[in-house]
Amino acid sequence: MQKLLQSVNYLNGVGPKLQRTLSELGIITIYDLLYYFPRRYEDLVVKDPQDANDQEKLVLRGIIAAPALLKRLGGKRTLVIVRLLIDNETIPVTFFNQPWLKKQLETGRELAIYGRWDATKRSLIGIKIIQASSSTERLDAIYPTGKHLSQKILVKLIKQAITQYLPFVHDLLPSSLRQEYHLLSDADIIVGIHFPRTKQQAQAARRSAKFRELFLYSLRLCALKVSQGQDKHGVAQAINNDYVKQFLRQFDFELTGAQRRTLKEILQDLQVPRPMNRLLQGDVGSGKTVVAAAAMFASVTAGFQTVLMVPTEILAQQHYQKLAPLFAKFQMTTALLTSSLTAKQKQERLAAIKTGQFNIVIGTQALFQKDVEYKRLGLVVIDEQHRFGVRQRQMLRQKGGEPDLLLMTATPIPRTLAITYYGEMDLSVIDELPAGRQIVNTYWLRSSKFEQVRHFMAKQLQQQAQIFVVAALVNDSDKIELASVQTIYQKLQQQFPQQKVGLLHGQLAADKKDQIMQDFQKHKIDILVATTVIEVGVDVPNASVMVVMNAERFGLSQLHQLRGRVGRGLKQSYCILVSDPPNQVALQRLKIMTQTNDGFKLAQKDLELRGSGDFFGKEQSGMPQFEIADPVADVKMLDIAYQKARYLIRDDPQLAQHPDLQEYLQMKTINNLD
Ligand code: ADP
Ligand code: MG
């Protein structure tokens, strides 16, 4: 292994400049280079022009019929034109901006040229010349190289590294595991991936490489968990369980079994010195807030400060208004900290937080800016954590003292996939909704049927219902033909003159937003037209109808979150998706929404439908980057790899039997799960 950890500058031709370029691609050592895998292959199959399709990439083999012509087009632009004789036909081949090729195109020489076929002109745009010696290599690996490195140089370096270092490559995976799953050795993986002779060989190598990557990743996670388990740097909080029980008695409901179980898990974590690192997962409306509030309360009974961070001001306000009075009954003080405070207010609040006058702080990202100092931070709770990035999570860790950390999310990630998102965390799942929770009846209508929606709304309003209407845009745009909140707001005001219609979007001032939310809360507003600012967390139990305009514009998880804003009270609730789906996938997604209320089922269906569903799309942060495996598409493999890694670490936590793996983990400095 040591040999492989040598710098790439041990290779011929790697000077400081190339070394820097390589390091930008993450290639520092020989090991990195050997395991720097191609993104795809170009299929270098020699074809007969008669069988070629227009614009197809292919290889033509023939004899140069006449001297090549070099034309200069000004600037650095050039053309090299040559005629290639194939059977009885001469095919013109044009190379752009590769003037040096002219030399190689000697009359009478037999050559294979890779390029793009133009069927109408019966000519080829040349991409590269394939030397006779390498013409048996039918697949050409294509690497992600960035701007400053050519494929050719990289391929040459990899070839050199393989020639010189392949004997030093060890198999990291235990051989029993390789046998059980028919995995190639590391040396075969490397050769097969970089220089495959056939598609089958490339495929077999990739399969083994994927498993290898997922296994090693899982192993790092499991090892990290073991080391965290031994970590004693946190604080053991001496919480008062009797007070916690009294606190819970204030609610006009009993906790569900799942809430009780997850709260117990959290409270246990608080009491041991190991810093808690726990994810609380529960579908929309499963009652995560109470659990978090009880945990925060417990931490304060042990003499600590605690903070709750949420992604929007609206949500911060809502939590503050609900929780502060509950805490106040126990002489606990709560501060609200958002970016909309005046400078003076903020100063005062920061000072009071610093001296510990406030026990509980609720707010947005503002909570973790540099100027915020805490007195004795015991527990940090992050609600709707998927809205925050890794960076923000790290920032709060730096607030010192190794506080316990509780993340909450409604994103229903199937258990196996959760490994990759939150692998280093412990998981608590609220898998039960409060009793009597009704199913939100969900319908899909085309926009031409909006009249029906309006009738339905009118009927519901007669029964004192409150309605959300969500639109995709704040303002009308000439580029996209969508109704904005503004337009819909005006339209609904005209259509429902007897009702109070409110408008809410992110561009309003914070106090304005707050006022509108409170008015809706108090039923001073009947119809609230909003953007997705209300997507997460908002809890208005009397609201029972959710209308989503242009529903095709939203991802499944977003639609599920939006739907979760209703069905929180006693009234039968409805979600109406107004949409003209532009394609099959969009149509299927709408149908799934009408078929199930269960977030986990939705996520599963979404996976089946799209391979990598949008539940796990860009909005998720903190997802590790894999070189070659795709944790969604390869989820079954991930499952197996993770189980195997878990067993291995369980039976041999120090990897005494696997010195190579031990060395690998040290190399990867297991804390750094990039
Ligand atoms: P989420 O998990 O989506 O954050 P909330 O914590 O906002 O859900 O809870 C949704 C609603 O359910 C709130 O109005 C809350 O008061 C209520 N609730 C929570 N737990 C229970 C329970 N055990 N029984 C009845 N209602 C509950
Ligand atoms: Mg919530």
XYZ file of C-alpha atoms and ligand atoms in Angstrom:
702
model
C 0.000 0.000 0.000
C 2.775 2.425 0.923
C 4.089 2.295 -2.622
C 0.705 3.300 -3.955
C 0.541 6.248 -1.602
C 3.504 7.826 -3.312
C 2.859 11.076 -5.079
C 2.036 11.028 -8.784
C 5.220 12.945 -9.426
C 7.027 9.618 -9.168
C 5.707 8.994 -12.677
C 7.673 10.074 -15.723
C 6.465 13.309 -17.178
C 4.700 14.648 -14.103
C 6.175 18.011 -13.206
C 4.830 20.574 -10.729
C 2.324 21.967 -13.209
C 0.785 18.646 -14.170
C 0.851 17.639 -10.535
C -1.233 20.670 -9.668
C -3.690 19.966 -12.482
C -4.065 16.397 -11.298
C -4.558 17.431 -7.701
C -7.458 19.614 -8.810
C -9.102 16.393 -9.951
C -8.378 14.844 -6.572
C -5.472 12.788 -7.931
C -2.620 13.132 -5.472
C -1.191 9.647 -5.200
C -0.619 6.709 -7.517
C -3.553 5.068 -5.742
C -5.811 7.966 -6.682
C -4.723 7.680 -10.286
C -5.274 3.935 -10.517
C -8.748 4.344 -9.072
C -9.648 7.405 -11.113
C -12.367 5.808 -13.163
C -13.721 6.813 -16.570
C -17.194 8.236 -16.816
C -18.038 6.353 -20.001
C -16.587 4.600 -22.996
C -16.491 5.390 -26.618
C -17.387 2.333 -28.550
C -14.727 2.053 -31.209
C -16.400 -0.411 -33.494
C -15.230 -0.424 -37.063
C -18.213 0.031 -39.327
C -19.000 -0.125 -42.973
C -20.320 3.255 -44.169
C -23.269 1.363 -45.675
C -24.446 0.383 -42.170
C -23.844 3.716 -40.505
C -26.596 5.945 -39.178
C -26.575 9.702 -39.484
C -24.635 11.445 -36.667
C -23.483 8.121 -35.269
C -20.014 7.962 -33.731
C -18.016 5.176 -35.309
C -14.670 4.037 -36.631
C -13.975 3.856 -40.347
C -11.016 1.888 -41.587
C -9.500 2.577 -45.000
C -6.528 3.756 -47.016
C -5.490 7.392 -47.404
C -6.207 8.097 -51.063
C -4.494 11.472 -51.565
C -2.331 13.959 -49.621
C -4.159 15.711 -46.812
C -4.979 19.408 -47.144
C -4.419 21.854 -44.299
C -6.528 25.024 -44.349
C -6.055 27.899 -41.935
C -9.292 29.670 -41.106
C -7.794 32.514 -39.092
C -7.058 32.577 -35.401
C -6.216 29.130 -34.213
C -8.906 27.549 -36.306
C -7.795 25.036 -38.884
C -9.150 22.262 -41.037
C -7.395 19.119 -42.155
C -9.197 17.385 -44.996
C -8.304 13.956 -46.259
C -9.869 11.300 -48.474
C -10.224 7.824 -47.098
C -10.689 4.972 -49.555
C -13.017 2.288 -48.230
C -13.757 -0.508 -50.672
C -14.569 1.463 -53.817
C -15.768 4.663 -52.229
C -13.692 7.650 -51.099
C -15.038 9.302 -47.984
C -13.993 12.869 -47.146
C -12.833 13.230 -43.548
C -12.494 16.635 -41.883
C -10.577 17.306 -38.678
C -11.121 20.628 -36.937
C -8.271 22.345 -35.116
C -5.825 19.450 -35.111
C -3.324 20.670 -37.729
C -0.638 18.299 -36.465
C -2.581 15.342 -37.809
C -1.620 16.224 -41.362
C 1.766 14.563 -40.881
C 0.228 11.229 -39.971
C -2.089 11.159 -42.940
C 0.366 9.876 -45.521
C -0.966 8.722 -48.846
C -1.281 4.943 -49.088
C -1.332 4.372 -45.337
C -4.015 2.174 -43.805
C -5.760 3.875 -40.902
C -8.725 3.723 -38.625
C -10.406 7.022 -37.849
C -12.914 7.648 -35.101
C -15.501 10.301 -35.845
C -19.085 11.350 -36.413
C -20.828 10.168 -39.566
C -22.800 12.544 -41.756
C -25.141 10.367 -43.823
C -26.352 13.021 -46.240
C -22.894 14.216 -47.228
C -21.432 10.732 -46.793
C -18.530 12.234 -44.930
C -16.910 11.996 -41.519
C -16.053 14.660 -38.948
C -12.836 13.177 -37.600
C -12.322 13.069 -33.837
C -9.129 11.086 -33.628
C -6.879 8.678 -35.444
C -6.634 5.213 -33.978
C -3.193 3.695 -34.386
C -3.028 0.283 -35.953
C -1.537 -1.201 -32.783
C -4.347 -0.039 -30.560
C -7.086 -0.773 -33.027
C -7.890 -3.982 -31.192
C -8.965 -1.877 -28.196
C -12.556 -1.471 -29.031
C -13.626 0.658 -26.098
C -11.973 3.943 -25.283
C -12.385 5.165 -21.738
C -13.440 8.791 -21.399
C -12.455 10.500 -18.166
C -13.729 13.611 -16.463
C -10.663 15.819 -16.908
C -11.686 19.446 -16.628
C -10.219 22.092 -18.868
C -6.515 21.769 -18.314
C -5.824 18.126 -18.917
C -6.150 16.134 -22.118
C -7.584 12.635 -22.223
C -4.455 11.526 -23.984
C -2.071 12.606 -21.232
C -4.253 11.114 -18.539
C -4.529 7.796 -20.378
C -0.758 7.713 -20.811
C -0.217 8.317 -17.117
C -2.682 5.622 -16.153
C -0.961 3.199 -18.503
C 2.380 4.010 -16.945
C 0.997 3.646 -13.432
C -0.495 0.278 -14.289
C 2.761 -0.995 -15.784
C 4.841 0.089 -12.819
C 2.512 -0.316 -9.868
C -0.018 -3.033 -10.583
C 2.085 -5.621 -8.711
C 1.678 -3.524 -5.561
C -2.097 -3.398 -5.728
C -3.669 -5.383 -2.887
C -7.197 -6.616 -2.694
C -8.923 -4.622 -0.003
C -12.068 -6.730 0.080
C -11.815 -9.983 2.008
C -11.458 -12.870 -0.414
C -14.446 -14.724 1.035
C -16.592 -11.742 0.170
C -15.162 -11.552 -3.331
C -15.920 -15.203 -3.887
C -19.420 -14.966 -2.522
C -20.377 -12.111 -4.845
C -18.166 -13.036 -7.783
C -16.135 -9.878 -7.568
C -12.944 -9.272 -9.487
C -9.626 -8.672 -7.802
C -8.495 -5.062 -7.542
C -5.902 -5.584 -10.252
C -8.539 -6.949 -12.616
C -10.873 -4.109 -11.755
C -8.212 -1.551 -12.599
C -7.246 -3.091 -15.918
C -10.804 -3.947 -16.862
C -12.096 -0.475 -16.175
C -9.338 1.508 -17.815
C -8.578 -0.714 -20.791
C -11.436 -3.115 -21.408
C -11.303 -5.276 -24.492
C -14.988 -5.973 -24.520
C -18.124 -4.429 -23.122
C -18.593 -7.447 -20.891
C -15.186 -6.958 -19.386
C -15.902 -3.300 -18.711
C -19.250 -4.168 -17.165
C -17.834 -6.837 -14.888
C -15.105 -4.494 -13.735
C -17.561 -1.701 -13.071
C -19.850 -3.964 -11.093
C -16.974 -5.052 -8.890
C -15.733 -1.489 -8.535
C -19.167 -0.325 -7.433
C -19.436 -2.999 -4.814
C -15.938 -2.203 -3.654
C -16.753 1.473 -3.325
C -20.012 0.889 -1.458
C -18.373 -1.622 0.829
C -15.454 0.624 1.687
C -17.796 3.536 2.251
C -19.953 1.447 4.562
C -16.892 0.248 6.374
C -15.802 3.799 7.046
C -19.248 4.602 8.416
C -19.315 1.592 10.682
C -15.812 2.283 11.940
C -16.790 5.893 12.572
C -19.788 4.767 14.597
C -17.579 2.544 16.704
C -15.184 5.392 17.409
C -18.078 7.757 18.188
C -19.411 5.195 20.620
C -16.203 5.523 22.565
C -16.215 9.299 22.412
C -16.585 10.766 25.885
C -16.161 14.428 25.071
C -19.791 15.412 25.237
C -21.736 16.317 28.325
C -23.803 13.934 30.384
C -26.947 15.896 31.136
C -28.599 15.218 34.463
C -32.158 15.745 33.306
C -35.208 15.794 35.535
C -37.601 13.146 34.275
C -40.441 14.194 36.566
C -40.414 17.683 35.145
C -40.408 16.264 31.646
C -43.544 14.282 32.470
C -45.188 17.404 33.844
C -44.219 19.304 30.737
C -45.867 16.680 28.547
C -49.045 16.831 30.597
C -49.688 20.330 29.302
C -50.591 19.035 25.869
C -54.192 18.123 25.269
C -53.186 14.781 23.784
C -51.243 11.702 24.757
C -48.014 10.928 22.944
C -48.239 8.131 20.435
C -46.231 4.994 21.102
C -43.715 6.026 18.467
C -43.328 9.479 19.998
C -42.726 7.948 23.416
C -40.183 5.497 22.063
C -38.220 8.106 20.100
C -38.286 10.570 23.005
C -36.884 7.867 25.254
C -34.063 7.212 22.791
C -33.229 10.899 22.736
C -33.376 11.373 26.498
C -31.075 8.406 26.955
C -28.582 10.004 24.598
C -28.707 13.276 26.524
C -27.706 11.533 29.719
C -24.524 9.888 28.470
C -21.236 11.721 27.816
C -21.113 10.679 24.161
C -22.350 13.610 22.027
C -25.707 12.700 20.518
C -25.851 12.658 16.747
C -29.386 11.580 15.985
C -31.847 11.935 13.161
C -35.518 12.001 14.022
C -37.457 10.957 10.976
C -41.223 11.083 10.850
C -43.744 11.673 8.130
C -45.422 15.034 7.797
C -47.763 15.529 10.759
C -46.347 12.691 12.811
C -45.675 15.085 15.689
C -41.938 15.634 15.725
C -42.237 19.057 17.358
C -43.544 17.789 20.689
C -40.749 15.256 20.901
C -38.154 17.916 20.163
C -39.730 20.347 22.620
C -39.667 17.749 25.384
C -36.022 17.014 24.658
C -35.189 20.736 24.764
C -37.113 21.084 27.977
C -35.178 18.164 29.467
C -31.864 19.744 28.556
C -32.873 22.958 30.325
C -33.852 21.020 33.448
C -30.237 19.826 33.479
C -29.054 23.431 33.463
C -28.196 23.795 29.792
C -29.123 26.158 27.023
C -30.825 24.733 23.967
C -31.534 26.008 20.477
C -34.011 25.160 17.750
C -33.076 26.115 14.209
C -35.677 26.174 11.433
C -35.413 27.086 7.749
C -37.955 29.925 7.525
C -38.979 32.930 9.604
C -42.597 31.856 9.421
C -41.743 28.568 11.014
C -39.538 30.213 13.647
C -42.429 32.497 14.600
C -44.841 29.602 14.733
C -42.636 27.482 16.967
C -41.908 30.456 19.191
C -45.564 31.300 19.688
C -46.483 27.716 20.467
C -43.567 26.717 22.638
C -42.567 29.832 24.576
C -45.732 29.854 26.749
C -45.304 26.134 27.497
C -41.742 26.676 28.652
C -42.714 29.818 30.547
C -44.919 27.811 32.884
C -41.722 26.285 34.195
C -39.941 29.625 34.483
C -37.938 28.925 31.361
C -37.302 31.865 29.072
C -37.370 31.688 25.289
C -35.787 34.065 22.770
C -36.641 34.409 19.105
C -33.679 35.196 16.879
C -34.207 35.918 13.203
C -32.527 38.174 10.705
C -35.469 40.588 10.711
C -34.652 42.019 14.116
C -33.434 45.613 14.225
C -29.774 46.043 15.065
C -30.624 47.233 18.558
C -33.050 44.401 19.299
C -30.515 41.948 18.059
C -27.755 43.377 20.218
C -29.901 43.103 23.316
C -30.970 39.605 22.575
C -27.455 38.451 21.803
C -26.217 39.880 25.087
C -28.979 38.118 27.007
C -28.256 34.840 25.235
C -24.597 35.148 26.076
C -25.227 35.667 29.766
C -27.648 32.778 29.821
C -30.735 34.872 30.566
C -32.500 32.883 27.892
C -32.730 29.139 28.312
C -34.159 28.432 24.912
C -33.401 30.128 21.615
C -35.532 29.607 18.528
C -34.563 31.014 15.159
C -33.341 30.741 11.616
C -29.771 30.482 10.307
C -29.167 33.720 12.228
C -28.615 31.432 15.226
C -25.276 30.291 14.024
C -23.692 33.426 12.775
C -20.361 34.455 14.174
C -21.699 37.071 16.562
C -23.905 34.626 18.441
C -22.402 33.253 21.615
C -24.058 30.785 23.923
C -23.703 30.306 27.607
C -23.849 26.583 28.016
C -25.166 24.849 24.949
C -26.498 21.390 25.734
C -28.783 20.510 22.839
C -29.124 21.733 19.275
C -32.253 20.805 17.339
C -32.544 21.392 13.616
C -36.023 21.142 12.168
C -36.592 20.293 8.497
C -32.908 19.606 8.322
C -32.928 18.786 4.600
C -33.295 22.503 3.996
C -29.873 23.152 5.449
C -26.491 22.384 3.992
C -23.607 20.526 5.467
C -21.811 23.826 5.994
C -24.508 25.115 8.323
C -24.434 21.901 10.281
C -20.705 22.274 10.650
C -21.013 25.893 11.739
C -23.174 24.962 14.643
C -20.824 22.199 15.708
C -18.227 24.897 16.049
C -20.313 26.674 18.636
C -18.333 24.613 21.055
C -18.817 22.260 23.934
C -19.877 19.303 21.758
C -23.605 19.834 22.294
C -25.995 17.001 21.585
C -27.433 17.227 18.108
C -30.918 16.281 16.984
C -31.860 16.634 13.331
C -35.453 16.314 12.223
C -36.727 15.508 8.800
C -39.960 14.498 7.132
C -38.211 13.350 3.995
C -39.072 9.688 3.978
C -35.908 8.017 2.920
C -36.055 4.246 2.719
C -33.876 2.758 5.393
C -31.169 1.493 3.072
C -30.720 4.828 1.411
C -30.710 6.574 4.748
C -27.385 4.853 5.285
C -25.785 7.023 2.679
C -27.441 10.248 3.745
C -27.134 9.937 7.453
C -24.921 6.927 7.874
C -22.919 8.371 10.718
C -26.075 9.225 12.646
C -28.355 7.225 14.846
C -31.856 7.025 13.543
C -35.146 7.368 15.405
C -38.269 6.887 13.350
C -41.770 8.022 14.259
C -43.615 5.446 12.224
C -47.098 6.110 13.523
C -49.461 9.025 13.088
C -51.524 10.397 16.006
C -54.797 8.526 16.378
C -57.735 9.806 14.406
C -55.510 11.396 11.793
C -57.525 11.284 8.638
C -56.425 10.552 5.162
C -56.251 13.656 3.027
C -58.377 12.969 -0.045
C -56.288 13.895 -3.016
C -57.580 14.708 -6.482
C -55.997 15.732 -9.717
C -57.755 18.008 -12.213
C -56.679 19.650 -15.431
C -56.568 23.428 -15.409
C -59.521 23.556 -17.813
C -61.600 22.154 -14.942
C -60.745 24.947 -12.534
C -64.395 25.950 -12.409
C -65.093 22.713 -10.521
C -62.320 23.513 -8.084
C -63.870 26.910 -7.479
C -67.261 25.343 -6.746
C -65.672 22.943 -4.356
C -63.840 25.735 -2.586
C -67.077 27.700 -2.236
C -68.801 24.719 -0.652
C -65.970 24.136 1.781
C -65.871 27.799 2.728
C -69.569 27.617 3.633
C -68.558 24.983 6.171
C -65.998 27.336 7.721
C -63.030 25.653 6.111
C -59.810 27.499 5.490
C -57.977 26.997 2.250
C -54.388 27.199 1.033
C -53.825 27.931 -2.643
C -50.208 27.425 -3.671
C -48.651 28.681 -6.876
C -45.207 28.248 -8.346
C -44.299 31.882 -9.054
C -44.419 35.168 -7.170
C -44.821 37.436 -10.193
C -45.986 36.846 -13.721
C -43.166 36.176 -16.093
C -43.110 36.588 -19.845
C -40.853 33.583 -20.130
C -42.972 30.995 -18.380
C -46.671 30.703 -18.877
C -47.741 30.087 -15.325
C -50.211 31.807 -13.127
C -48.334 33.647 -10.392
C -49.553 34.113 -6.840
C -50.300 37.736 -7.687
C -52.602 36.810 -10.551
C -54.319 34.058 -8.639
C -54.721 36.299 -5.631
C -56.471 38.944 -7.731
C -58.638 36.385 -9.444
C -59.751 34.752 -6.220
C -60.508 38.118 -4.646
C -62.940 38.736 -7.500
C -64.391 35.248 -7.386
C -64.861 35.201 -3.612
C -65.891 38.766 -2.753
C -67.484 37.653 0.541
C -64.317 36.010 1.787
C -61.082 37.344 3.080
C -58.252 36.372 0.747
C -54.625 36.712 1.903
C -51.364 36.779 -0.006
C -48.081 35.384 1.265
C -44.713 35.045 -0.427
C -41.055 35.276 0.365
C -40.595 38.799 -0.920
C -42.816 40.343 1.719
C -41.248 41.944 4.779
C -40.876 39.629 7.743
C -43.381 41.406 10.005
C -45.895 41.431 7.153
C -45.484 37.695 6.653
C -45.860 37.151 10.345
C -49.026 39.256 10.485
C -50.594 37.310 7.619
C -49.730 33.946 9.157
C -51.246 35.036 12.440
C -54.381 36.258 10.708
C -54.695 32.917 8.974
C -54.047 31.122 12.242
C -56.858 33.141 13.855
C -59.161 32.554 10.910
C -59.207 36.188 9.932
C -58.213 34.953 6.498
C -60.222 32.288 4.663
C -58.109 31.690 1.605
C -54.362 32.042 1.756
C -52.665 32.323 -1.617
C -49.001 31.502 -1.141
C -45.785 30.307 -2.653
C -43.937 27.365 -1.169
C -42.912 29.533 1.811
C -45.633 27.546 3.545
C -44.213 24.256 2.374
C -42.524 23.171 5.549
C -43.765 22.945 9.072
C -46.722 25.327 8.982
C -49.352 24.051 11.377
C -52.869 25.518 11.131
C -55.227 22.715 12.165
C -58.366 24.403 10.882
C -57.039 24.572 7.337
C -58.519 21.637 5.471
C -58.115 22.307 1.768
C -54.838 22.555 -0.128
C -55.043 23.577 -3.758
C -51.771 23.351 -5.701
C -51.675 25.163 -9.021
C -49.310 23.878 -11.716
C -48.625 20.869 -9.557
C -46.329 19.454 -12.237
C -43.826 22.126 -11.249
C -43.269 20.555 -7.855
C -41.357 17.471 -6.870
C -43.150 14.604 -5.182
C -41.624 15.328 -1.808
C -42.693 18.956 -2.088
C -46.244 17.970 -2.982
C -46.300 15.614 -0.044
C -45.045 18.374 2.266
C -47.650 20.771 0.918
C -50.390 18.225 1.403
C -49.134 17.799 4.957
C -50.301 21.347 5.748
C -53.887 20.044 5.870
C -55.420 17.060 7.606
C -54.132 18.298 10.956
C -57.485 18.987 12.570
C -60.849 17.291 12.837
C -62.243 18.344 9.467
C -62.062 15.981 6.514
C -59.268 17.446 4.415
C -58.605 17.632 0.708
C -55.657 18.211 -1.546
C -56.403 19.284 -5.086
C -53.649 19.185 -7.650
C -54.357 21.377 -10.651
C -52.068 20.338 -13.437
C -51.642 19.607 -17.113
C -48.799 17.113 -16.950
C -46.379 17.587 -19.844
C -45.181 13.985 -19.942
C -45.704 10.452 -18.682
C -43.523 10.778 -15.620
C -45.350 13.908 -14.492
C -48.658 12.129 -15.038
C -47.531 9.116 -13.031
C -46.386 11.298 -10.184
C -49.781 13.008 -9.964
C -51.480 9.623 -9.978
C -49.265 8.324 -7.180
C -50.164 11.353 -5.106
C -53.855 10.533 -5.462
C -53.226 6.894 -4.518
C -51.317 7.131 -1.256
C -50.843 9.381 1.768
C -47.873 7.480 3.061
C -44.592 9.296 2.569
C -42.512 6.125 2.656
C -44.672 4.483 0.009
C -44.431 7.616 -2.103
C -40.673 7.582 -1.875
C -40.553 3.935 -2.837
C -42.862 4.432 -5.827
C -40.881 7.419 -6.881
C -37.733 5.339 -6.861
C -39.354 2.660 -8.984
C -40.690 5.219 -11.396
C -37.553 7.158 -12.014
C -34.663 5.142 -10.759
C -33.315 8.113 -8.965
C -36.472 9.838 -7.862
C -36.740 13.481 -7.071
C -37.294 12.680 -3.432
C -33.570 12.363 -3.369
C -32.839 15.106 -5.812
C -30.918 18.295 -5.634
C -32.675 19.679 -2.580
C -30.955 17.056 -0.495
C -27.651 18.150 0.806
C -25.056 16.224 2.666
C -25.183 13.410 0.178
C -21.754 11.850 -0.239
C -20.293 11.811 -3.708
C -19.546 8.415 -5.093
C -17.013 7.882 -7.844
C -18.698 5.066 -9.617
C -21.615 3.693 -7.604
C -25.050 5.276 -7.627
C -26.605 4.645 -4.219
C -30.091 4.970 -5.658
C -29.716 2.785 -8.732
C -27.438 0.384 -6.875
C -29.455 0.355 -3.699
C -29.616 -3.443 -3.457
C -25.871 -3.672 -3.731
C -25.541 -0.955 -1.106
C -27.729 -2.934 1.219
C -25.565 -6.037 0.918
C -22.305 -4.112 1.096
C -23.446 -2.295 4.218
C -24.529 -5.464 5.991
C -21.227 -7.123 5.166
C -19.257 -4.130 6.405
C -21.299 -4.052 9.592
C -20.583 -7.707 10.328
C -16.917 -7.257 9.623
C -16.600 -4.336 12.046
C -18.756 -6.053 14.618
C -16.534 -9.141 14.634
C -13.268 -7.270 14.347
C -13.671 -3.608 15.369
C -9.957 -2.854 15.115
C -9.620 -4.735 11.803
C -6.763 -6.703 13.290
C -7.343 -9.473 10.759
C -7.388 -7.051 7.852
C -4.259 -4.922 7.959
C -4.867 -3.629 4.429
C -8.298 -2.355 5.361
C -6.940 -0.870 8.528
C -4.377 0.994 6.515
C -7.013 2.095 4.043
C -9.178 3.551 6.796
C -6.230 5.433 8.203
C -5.499 6.806 4.794
C -9.063 7.968 4.428
C -8.950 9.560 7.905
C -12.269 8.097 8.706
C -13.765 11.259 10.119
C -13.675 12.874 6.764
C -16.623 11.316 5.002
C -16.467 13.271 1.803
P -44.466 17.348 12.105
O -43.928 16.010 12.476
O -44.910 17.390 10.682
O -43.524 18.460 12.461
P -46.089 18.539 14.125
O -45.128 18.373 15.206
O -46.263 19.906 13.542
O -45.790 17.514 12.954
O -47.475 17.963 14.622
C -48.633 18.018 13.810
C -49.863 18.273 14.646
O -50.175 17.125 15.403
C -49.711 19.405 15.614
O -50.889 20.180 15.570
C -49.551 18.719 16.943
O -50.039 19.502 17.997
C -50.368 17.467 16.766
N -49.920 16.308 17.525
C -48.646 15.958 17.800
N -48.607 14.822 18.524
C -49.880 14.435 18.703
C -50.501 13.318 19.372
N -49.784 12.392 19.984
N -51.846 13.246 19.340
C -52.567 14.190 18.721
N -52.058 15.254 18.087
C -50.732 15.381 18.062
Mg -42.554 20.006 11.747
